[in-house]
Amino acid sequence: MNVLHAIPYMHPLGGGPPVVVDRFCRHLQMQGHSASVITTDSLTPANETTAWVEEYRTEYPIRVVPAWYRHRFGYSSTMLAELRRAIEEVDLVHLHNLWSYFTFAVAKTCGMANVPFVISPHGMLDPHSLSRKASKKRFYGQCFEFPRLRRAAGMVYTDQEEQNLAERSCPGLPPGYIVPLGADDPDRDQVKVAAAKLRRRFPEWKDKTLVLFLGRIHPKKGLDLLLPAFDQVRQRCPHAHLILAGPIADEYRDTLRSTISSYRLDSHITETGVVSGNDKWALYRLAELFVLPSYQENFALTVVESLNMGTPVLLSDRVNIWNQVIEAGAGLRCELSIDSIASNILRIITSSEERERLAAAGPPLVSKQFNWPDSARRLSCAYSTVLAAQDNTFRLSSTLTTF
């Protein structure tokens, strides 16, 4: 099977979707399929080259189309021509994300070439996501995006909750296929070395109980609740220290700094910036707790990564996989309130028995439900089902035409 993954951006600043595409391609190829990527240089900073693409290119073919202004919308005057060349030999196109010229161009090209496509919305049909820039999305959705979604051969979701929310937001969607995501398995010895280096780099962590937030620092992540909640935690547990790891959205930077200062948390919080590789895994190892009080979160790879390192998690019930985590006894759920977040953080960091109980349940859950080889197998089964349905439709159409 030859599959082309189409995504508006693969730059690391794009967060989870580029990681998902990368892992899908790697594991599909390990299982004997052909996988390639077409993308743009969107989100690449103006002063940065596209050298980041070389890491991907060593694993699978990837084509990068220059986008005007490197904006998330992904417009390029050469896009249609590049897409026509890219899909000449493929059996199916897997389109990732919505609300961009890129996705419009991919769907249009697939229609012209009679190549079926499936779509992973990556949470972009959740009500909270649709409420941002709502008037623009309402207009663009009704005129362009929703009709295009209904023409897809299938939808690929990460869990049942994402499918339920999407079908409520956009009735009449094509059949859905649930493909949970996975977690990488790092070299534990290298992670141990990286953890020691981080301790030396941040001496303020000495003798502290570390609480970790790792991910894109954005208003939807619930930091407006986490920061005042952590102020309560600090008053009860003075040795608690919060790590904020990840890129900060430009429009949120001043608000974040102002909030931290208003609660006098400057000396109780470390902002590490973007972390990756063994440094990222080392942060999970060092933390007593990973916290994600998001207002909306489709899957959250960071949750699964934390569980894989045996670090307990605290997450809101707006993180779509919260139910699996709670049922497995690998974490706790909080309400979207300051008091609920604070009390649950304290419950975990002040009880070694509670931490050990939650930590022990994480790795088995990941091994059983959230691993990339199984994800790739489920994805290839979904592709096969879509292609078989398309083949049957073509045969029926040919029979009716002949008759």
CSV table of C-alpha atoms in Angstrom, one decimal, residues 75-364:
chain,number,residue,atom,x,y,z
A,75,TYR,CA,-0.8,29.3,0.8
A,76,SER,CA,1.5,28.6,-2.1
A,77,SER,CA,1.0,29.5,-5.7
A,78,THR,CA,2.8,26.3,-6.7
A,79,MET,CA,0.8,24.0,-4.4
A,80,LEU,CA,-1.6,22.4,-6.9
A,81,ALA,CA,1.2,21.5,-9.3
A,82,GLU,CA,3.3,20.0,-6.6
A,83,LEU,CA,0.3,18.0,-5.3
A,84,ARG,CA,-0.5,16.6,-8.7
A,85,ARG,CA,3.0,15.3,-9.0
A,86,ALA,CA,3.0,13.9,-5.4
A,87,ILE,CA,-0.2,11.8,-5.7
A,88,GLU,CA,0.5,10.3,-9.1
A,89,GLU,CA,1.6,6.9,-7.7
A,90,VAL,CA,-0.2,6.7,-4.4
A,91,ASP,CA,-3.2,4.6,-3.5
A,92,LEU,CA,-4.6,6.9,-0.8
A,93,VAL,CA,-3.9,10.3,0.8
A,94,HIS,CA,-4.1,10.9,4.5
A,95,LEU,CA,-4.8,14.5,5.2
A,96,HIS,CA,-4.0,16.0,8.6
A,97,ASN,CA,-5.6,19.2,10.1
A,98,LEU,CA,-8.2,21.6,8.8
A,99,TRP,CA,-8.7,25.3,8.2
A,100,SER,CA,-6.0,26.0,5.7
A,101,TYR,CA,-5.4,26.6,2.0
A,102,PHE,CA,-3.2,23.5,2.1
A,103,THR,CA,-6.1,21.2,3.1
A,104,PHE,CA,-8.3,22.8,0.4
A,105,ALA,CA,-5.7,22.2,-2.2
A,106,VAL,CA,-5.1,18.6,-1.2
A,107,ALA,CA,-8.8,17.7,-1.3
A,108,LYS,CA,-9.2,19.5,-4.6
A,109,THR,CA,-6.3,17.6,-6.2
A,110,CYS,CA,-7.5,14.2,-4.9
A,111,GLY,CA,-10.9,14.9,-6.4
A,112,MET,CA,-9.4,15.8,-9.7
A,113,ALA,CA,-7.2,12.7,-9.7
A,114,ASN,CA,-9.8,10.3,-8.4
A,115,VAL,CA,-7.6,9.4,-5.4
A,116,PRO,CA,-9.5,8.7,-2.1
A,117,PHE,CA,-8.5,10.7,1.0
A,118,VAL,CA,-9.1,10.3,4.7
A,119,ILE,CA,-8.8,13.1,7.2
A,120,SER,CA,-7.4,13.3,10.8
A,121,PRO,CA,-8.9,16.5,12.3
A,122,HIS,CA,-6.6,16.3,15.4
A,123,GLY,CA,-9.2,17.8,17.6
A,124,MET,CA,-10.1,20.7,15.3
A,125,LEU,CA,-13.7,19.7,15.3
A,126,ASP,CA,-14.0,19.8,19.1
A,127,PRO,CA,-16.5,22.6,20.3
A,128,HIS,CA,-13.7,24.5,22.2
A,129,SER,CA,-11.6,24.6,19.0
A,130,LEU,CA,-14.5,25.7,16.9
A,131,SER,CA,-15.3,28.5,19.4
A,132,ARG,CA,-12.0,30.2,18.6
A,133,LYS,CA,-12.4,32.6,15.7
A,134,ALA,CA,-15.9,31.3,15.6
A,135,SER,CA,-17.4,33.6,13.0
A,136,LYS,CA,-14.6,33.0,10.5
A,137,LYS,CA,-14.8,29.2,11.1
A,138,ARG,CA,-18.6,29.3,10.8
A,139,PHE,CA,-18.5,31.0,7.4
A,140,TYR,CA,-15.5,29.0,6.1
A,141,GLY,CA,-16.8,25.8,7.5
A,142,GLN,CA,-20.2,26.0,5.9
A,143,CYS,CA,-18.9,27.2,2.6
A,144,PHE,CA,-15.8,25.1,2.2
A,145,GLU,CA,-14.5,22.9,5.1
A,146,PHE,CA,-17.6,20.9,6.0
A,147,PRO,CA,-18.6,20.0,2.4
A,148,ARG,CA,-15.0,18.9,1.9
A,149,LEU,CA,-15.1,16.7,5.0
A,150,ARG,CA,-18.2,15.0,3.8
A,151,ARG,CA,-16.5,14.1,0.5
A,152,ALA,CA,-13.6,12.3,2.3
A,153,ALA,CA,-13.5,8.5,2.2
A,154,GLY,CA,-13.1,8.3,5.9
A,155,MET,CA,-12.2,10.1,9.2
A,156,VAL,CA,-9.4,9.0,11.5
A,157,TYR,CA,-9.8,9.8,15.1
A,158,THR,CA,-7.6,9.1,18.1
A,159,ASP,CA,-10.4,8.1,20.5
A,160,GLN,CA,-14.2,7.7,20.7
A,161,GLU,CA,-14.7,11.1,22.4
A,162,GLU,CA,-13.0,12.9,19.5
A,163,GLN,CA,-15.4,11.1,17.1
A,164,ASN,CA,-18.4,11.9,19.2
A,165,LEU,CA,-17.6,15.6,19.4
A,166,ALA,CA,-16.7,15.8,15.6
A,167,GLU,CA,-20.0,14.1,14.5
A,168,ARG,CA,-21.9,16.4,16.8
A,169,SER,CA,-20.2,19.5,15.3
A,170,CYS,CA,-20.5,18.4,11.7
A,171,PRO,CA,-23.3,15.9,11.0
A,172,GLY,CA,-23.0,13.7,7.9
A,173,LEU,CA,-19.3,12.9,8.2
A,174,PRO,CA,-18.0,9.8,6.4
A,175,PRO,CA,-17.2,6.6,8.4
A,176,GLY,CA,-14.9,7.0,11.3
A,177,TYR,CA,-11.9,4.8,12.3
A,178,ILE,CA,-10.4,5.0,15.8
A,179,VAL,CA,-6.6,4.8,15.9
A,180,PRO,CA,-5.1,5.5,19.3
A,181,LEU,CA,-1.6,7.1,19.3
A,182,GLY,CA,1.5,5.7,20.9
A,183,ALA,CA,4.6,6.7,23.0
A,184,ASP,CA,8.2,6.3,22.1
A,185,ASP,CA,10.4,4.1,24.3
A,186,PRO,CA,13.7,6.1,25.1
A,187,ASP,CA,17.0,4.7,26.1
A,188,ARG,CA,16.7,4.8,29.9
A,189,ASP,CA,20.4,5.0,30.5
A,190,GLN,CA,20.7,8.0,28.3
A,191,VAL,CA,17.7,9.6,30.0
A,192,LYS,CA,19.4,9.1,33.4
A,193,VAL,CA,22.5,10.9,32.1
A,194,ALA,CA,20.3,13.8,30.7
A,195,ALA,CA,18.5,14.1,34.0
A,196,ALA,CA,21.8,14.6,35.9
A,197,LYS,CA,22.8,17.3,33.4
A,198,LEU,CA,19.5,19.1,33.9
A,199,ARG,CA,19.9,19.0,37.6
A,200,ARG,CA,23.3,20.7,37.2
A,201,ARG,CA,21.9,23.2,34.7
A,202,PHE,CA,19.0,24.2,37.1
A,203,PRO,CA,20.4,24.2,40.6
A,204,GLU,CA,17.2,25.7,41.9
A,205,TRP,CA,15.6,22.3,41.6
A,206,LYS,CA,17.8,20.9,44.4
A,207,ASP,CA,15.6,19.4,47.2
A,208,LYS,CA,12.5,20.5,45.4
A,209,THR,CA,9.3,18.5,44.6
A,210,LEU,CA,9.0,19.1,40.8
A,211,VAL,CA,5.6,19.5,39.1
A,212,LEU,CA,5.8,19.4,35.3
A,213,PHE,CA,3.8,21.0,32.6
A,214,LEU,CA,5.2,20.1,29.2
A,215,GLY,CA,3.7,21.2,25.9
A,216,ARG,CA,2.7,24.3,23.9
A,217,ILE,CA,2.2,27.1,26.4
A,218,HIS,CA,-1.1,28.4,25.1
A,219,PRO,CA,-4.4,29.8,26.7
A,220,LYS,CA,-6.3,26.5,26.0
A,221,LYS,CA,-3.9,24.6,28.3
A,222,GLY,CA,-5.5,26.0,31.5
A,223,LEU,CA,-2.4,27.8,32.8
A,224,ASP,CA,-4.8,30.6,34.0
A,225,LEU,CA,-6.0,28.0,36.5
A,226,LEU,CA,-2.7,26.2,37.1
A,227,LEU,CA,-0.8,29.2,38.2
A,228,PRO,CA,-3.1,30.4,41.0
A,229,ALA,CA,-3.6,26.7,41.9
A,230,PHE,CA,0.2,26.3,42.2
A,231,ASP,CA,0.2,29.4,44.4
A,232,GLN,CA,-2.1,27.5,46.8
A,233,VAL,CA,0.1,24.4,46.6
A,234,ARG,CA,3.3,26.5,47.4
A,235,GLN,CA,1.7,27.9,50.5
A,236,ARG,CA,1.0,24.4,51.8
A,237,CYS,CA,4.1,22.7,50.3
A,238,PRO,CA,6.9,25.3,50.2
A,239,HIS,CA,9.4,22.9,48.5
A,240,ALA,CA,7.1,22.5,45.5
A,241,HIS,CA,8.5,23.9,42.2
A,242,LEU,CA,6.7,24.2,38.8
A,243,ILE,CA,8.5,23.5,35.5
A,244,LEU,CA,6.9,25.0,32.4
A,245,ALA,CA,8.5,23.4,29.4
A,246,GLY,CA,7.6,24.2,25.8
A,247,PRO,CA,7.2,27.0,23.3
A,248,ILE,CA,5.2,30.0,24.4
A,249,ALA,CA,2.5,31.3,22.0
A,250,ASP,CA,3.5,34.9,21.1
A,251,GLU,CA,0.1,36.3,21.9
A,252,TYR,CA,0.3,34.7,25.4
A,253,ARG,CA,3.8,35.6,26.5
A,254,ASP,CA,3.0,38.9,28.2
A,255,THR,CA,-0.1,37.6,29.9
A,256,LEU,CA,1.9,34.6,31.3
A,257,ARG,CA,4.7,36.7,32.7
A,258,SER,CA,2.2,39.1,34.3
A,259,THR,CA,0.3,36.3,35.9
A,260,ILE,CA,3.5,34.7,37.3
A,261,SER,CA,4.6,38.0,38.8
A,262,SER,CA,1.1,38.8,40.2
A,263,TYR,CA,1.3,35.6,42.3
A,264,ARG,CA,5.0,36.2,43.2
A,265,LEU,CA,5.9,32.8,41.7
A,266,ASP,CA,9.0,34.0,39.8
A,267,SER,CA,11.4,32.1,42.1
A,268,HIS,CA,9.1,29.0,42.2
A,269,ILE,CA,8.7,28.4,38.5
A,270,THR,CA,11.3,27.5,35.8
A,271,GLU,CA,10.6,28.1,32.2
A,272,THR,CA,12.9,25.8,30.1
A,273,GLY,CA,11.7,26.8,26.7
A,274,VAL,CA,11.4,24.0,24.0
A,275,VAL,CA,12.8,20.7,25.1
A,276,SER,CA,13.3,17.6,23.0
A,277,GLY,CA,15.0,14.2,22.8
A,278,ASN,CA,16.5,12.9,26.1
A,279,ASP,CA,16.1,16.2,27.8
A,280,LYS,CA,12.3,15.9,27.4
A,281,TRP,CA,12.3,12.4,28.8
A,282,ALA,CA,14.6,13.5,31.6
A,283,LEU,CA,12.0,16.0,32.7
A,284,TYR,CA,9.4,13.3,33.0
A,285,ARG,CA,11.8,11.2,35.0
A,286,LEU,CA,12.6,14.1,37.4
A,287,ALA,CA,9.0,15.2,38.0
A,288,GLU,CA,6.9,13.8,40.8
A,289,LEU,CA,3.8,14.7,38.8
A,290,PHE,CA,2.8,15.8,35.2
A,291,VAL,CA,-0.2,18.2,35.1
A,292,LEU,CA,-2.4,19.1,32.2
A,293,PRO,CA,-5.6,21.1,33.1
A,294,SER,CA,-6.5,21.8,29.5
A,295,TYR,CA,-9.8,23.4,28.4
A,296,GLN,CA,-9.6,21.1,25.3
A,297,GLU,CA,-7.1,18.4,24.4
A,298,ASN,CA,-7.6,15.9,21.7
A,299,PHE,CA,-5.3,13.1,22.8
A,300,ALA,CA,-2.2,14.6,24.4
A,301,LEU,CA,0.9,12.7,23.5
A,302,THR,CA,2.6,14.2,26.5
A,303,VAL,CA,0.2,12.4,28.9
A,304,VAL,CA,1.1,9.0,27.3
A,305,GLU,CA,4.8,9.9,27.4
A,306,SER,CA,4.6,10.7,31.0
A,307,LEU,CA,2.8,7.5,31.8
A,308,ASN,CA,5.5,5.5,29.9
A,309,MET,CA,8.2,7.0,32.2
A,310,GLY,CA,6.2,6.0,35.3
A,311,THR,CA,5.2,9.6,36.2
A,312,PRO,CA,1.7,10.1,37.6
A,313,VAL,CA,-0.6,12.5,35.7
A,314,LEU,CA,-3.2,15.0,36.7
A,315,LEU,CA,-5.5,16.0,33.9
A,316,SER,CA,-8.8,17.7,33.3
A,317,ASP,CA,-11.8,15.8,31.9
A,318,ARG,CA,-11.4,17.9,28.7
A,319,VAL,CA,-8.4,15.8,27.8
A,320,ASN,CA,-10.1,13.1,25.7
A,321,ILE,CA,-8.2,10.1,27.1
A,322,TRP,CA,-8.8,11.0,30.8
A,323,ASN,CA,-11.2,8.1,31.2
A,324,GLN,CA,-8.7,5.4,30.1
A,325,VAL,CA,-6.0,6.9,32.4
A,326,ILE,CA,-8.3,7.0,35.5
A,327,GLU,CA,-9.7,3.5,34.9
A,328,ALA,CA,-6.2,2.1,34.7
A,329,GLY,CA,-5.3,3.9,38.0
A,330,ALA,CA,-2.4,5.8,36.4
A,331,GLY,CA,-3.6,9.3,37.2
A,332,LEU,CA,-6.2,11.6,38.7
A,333,ARG,CA,-8.8,13.8,37.2
A,334,CYS,CA,-9.4,17.4,38.2
A,335,GLU,CA,-12.2,19.8,37.5
A,336,LEU,CA,-11.5,23.1,35.7
A,337,SER,CA,-11.2,25.0,38.9
A,338,ILE,CA,-8.3,26.4,40.9
A,339,ASP,CA,-9.3,24.6,44.1
A,340,SER,CA,-9.7,21.2,42.3
A,341,ILE,CA,-6.3,21.5,40.6
A,342,ALA,CA,-4.6,22.6,43.8
A,343,SER,CA,-6.1,19.9,46.0
A,344,ASN,CA,-5.2,17.1,43.5
A,345,ILE,CA,-1.7,18.3,43.1
A,346,LEU,CA,-1.3,18.2,46.9
A,347,ARG,CA,-2.9,14.8,47.1
A,348,ILE,CA,-0.2,13.3,44.9
A,349,ILE,CA,3.0,15.2,45.9
A,350,THR,CA,2.4,14.8,49.6
A,351,SER,CA,1.7,11.1,49.6
A,352,SER,CA,4.5,8.7,48.5
A,353,GLU,CA,2.1,5.8,48.6
A,354,GLU,CA,-0.3,7.5,46.2
A,355,ARG,CA,2.5,8.5,43.8
A,356,GLU,CA,3.9,4.9,43.8
A,357,ARG,CA,0.5,3.4,43.2
A,358,LEU,CA,-0.2,5.7,40.2
A,359,ALA,CA,3.3,5.4,38.8
A,360,ALA,CA,3.2,1.6,38.7
A,361,ALA,CA,0.0,1.6,36.6
A,362,GLY,CA,1.4,3.9,33.8
A,363,PRO,CA,3.8,1.7,31.8
A,364,PRO,CA,1.5,-1.3,31.6
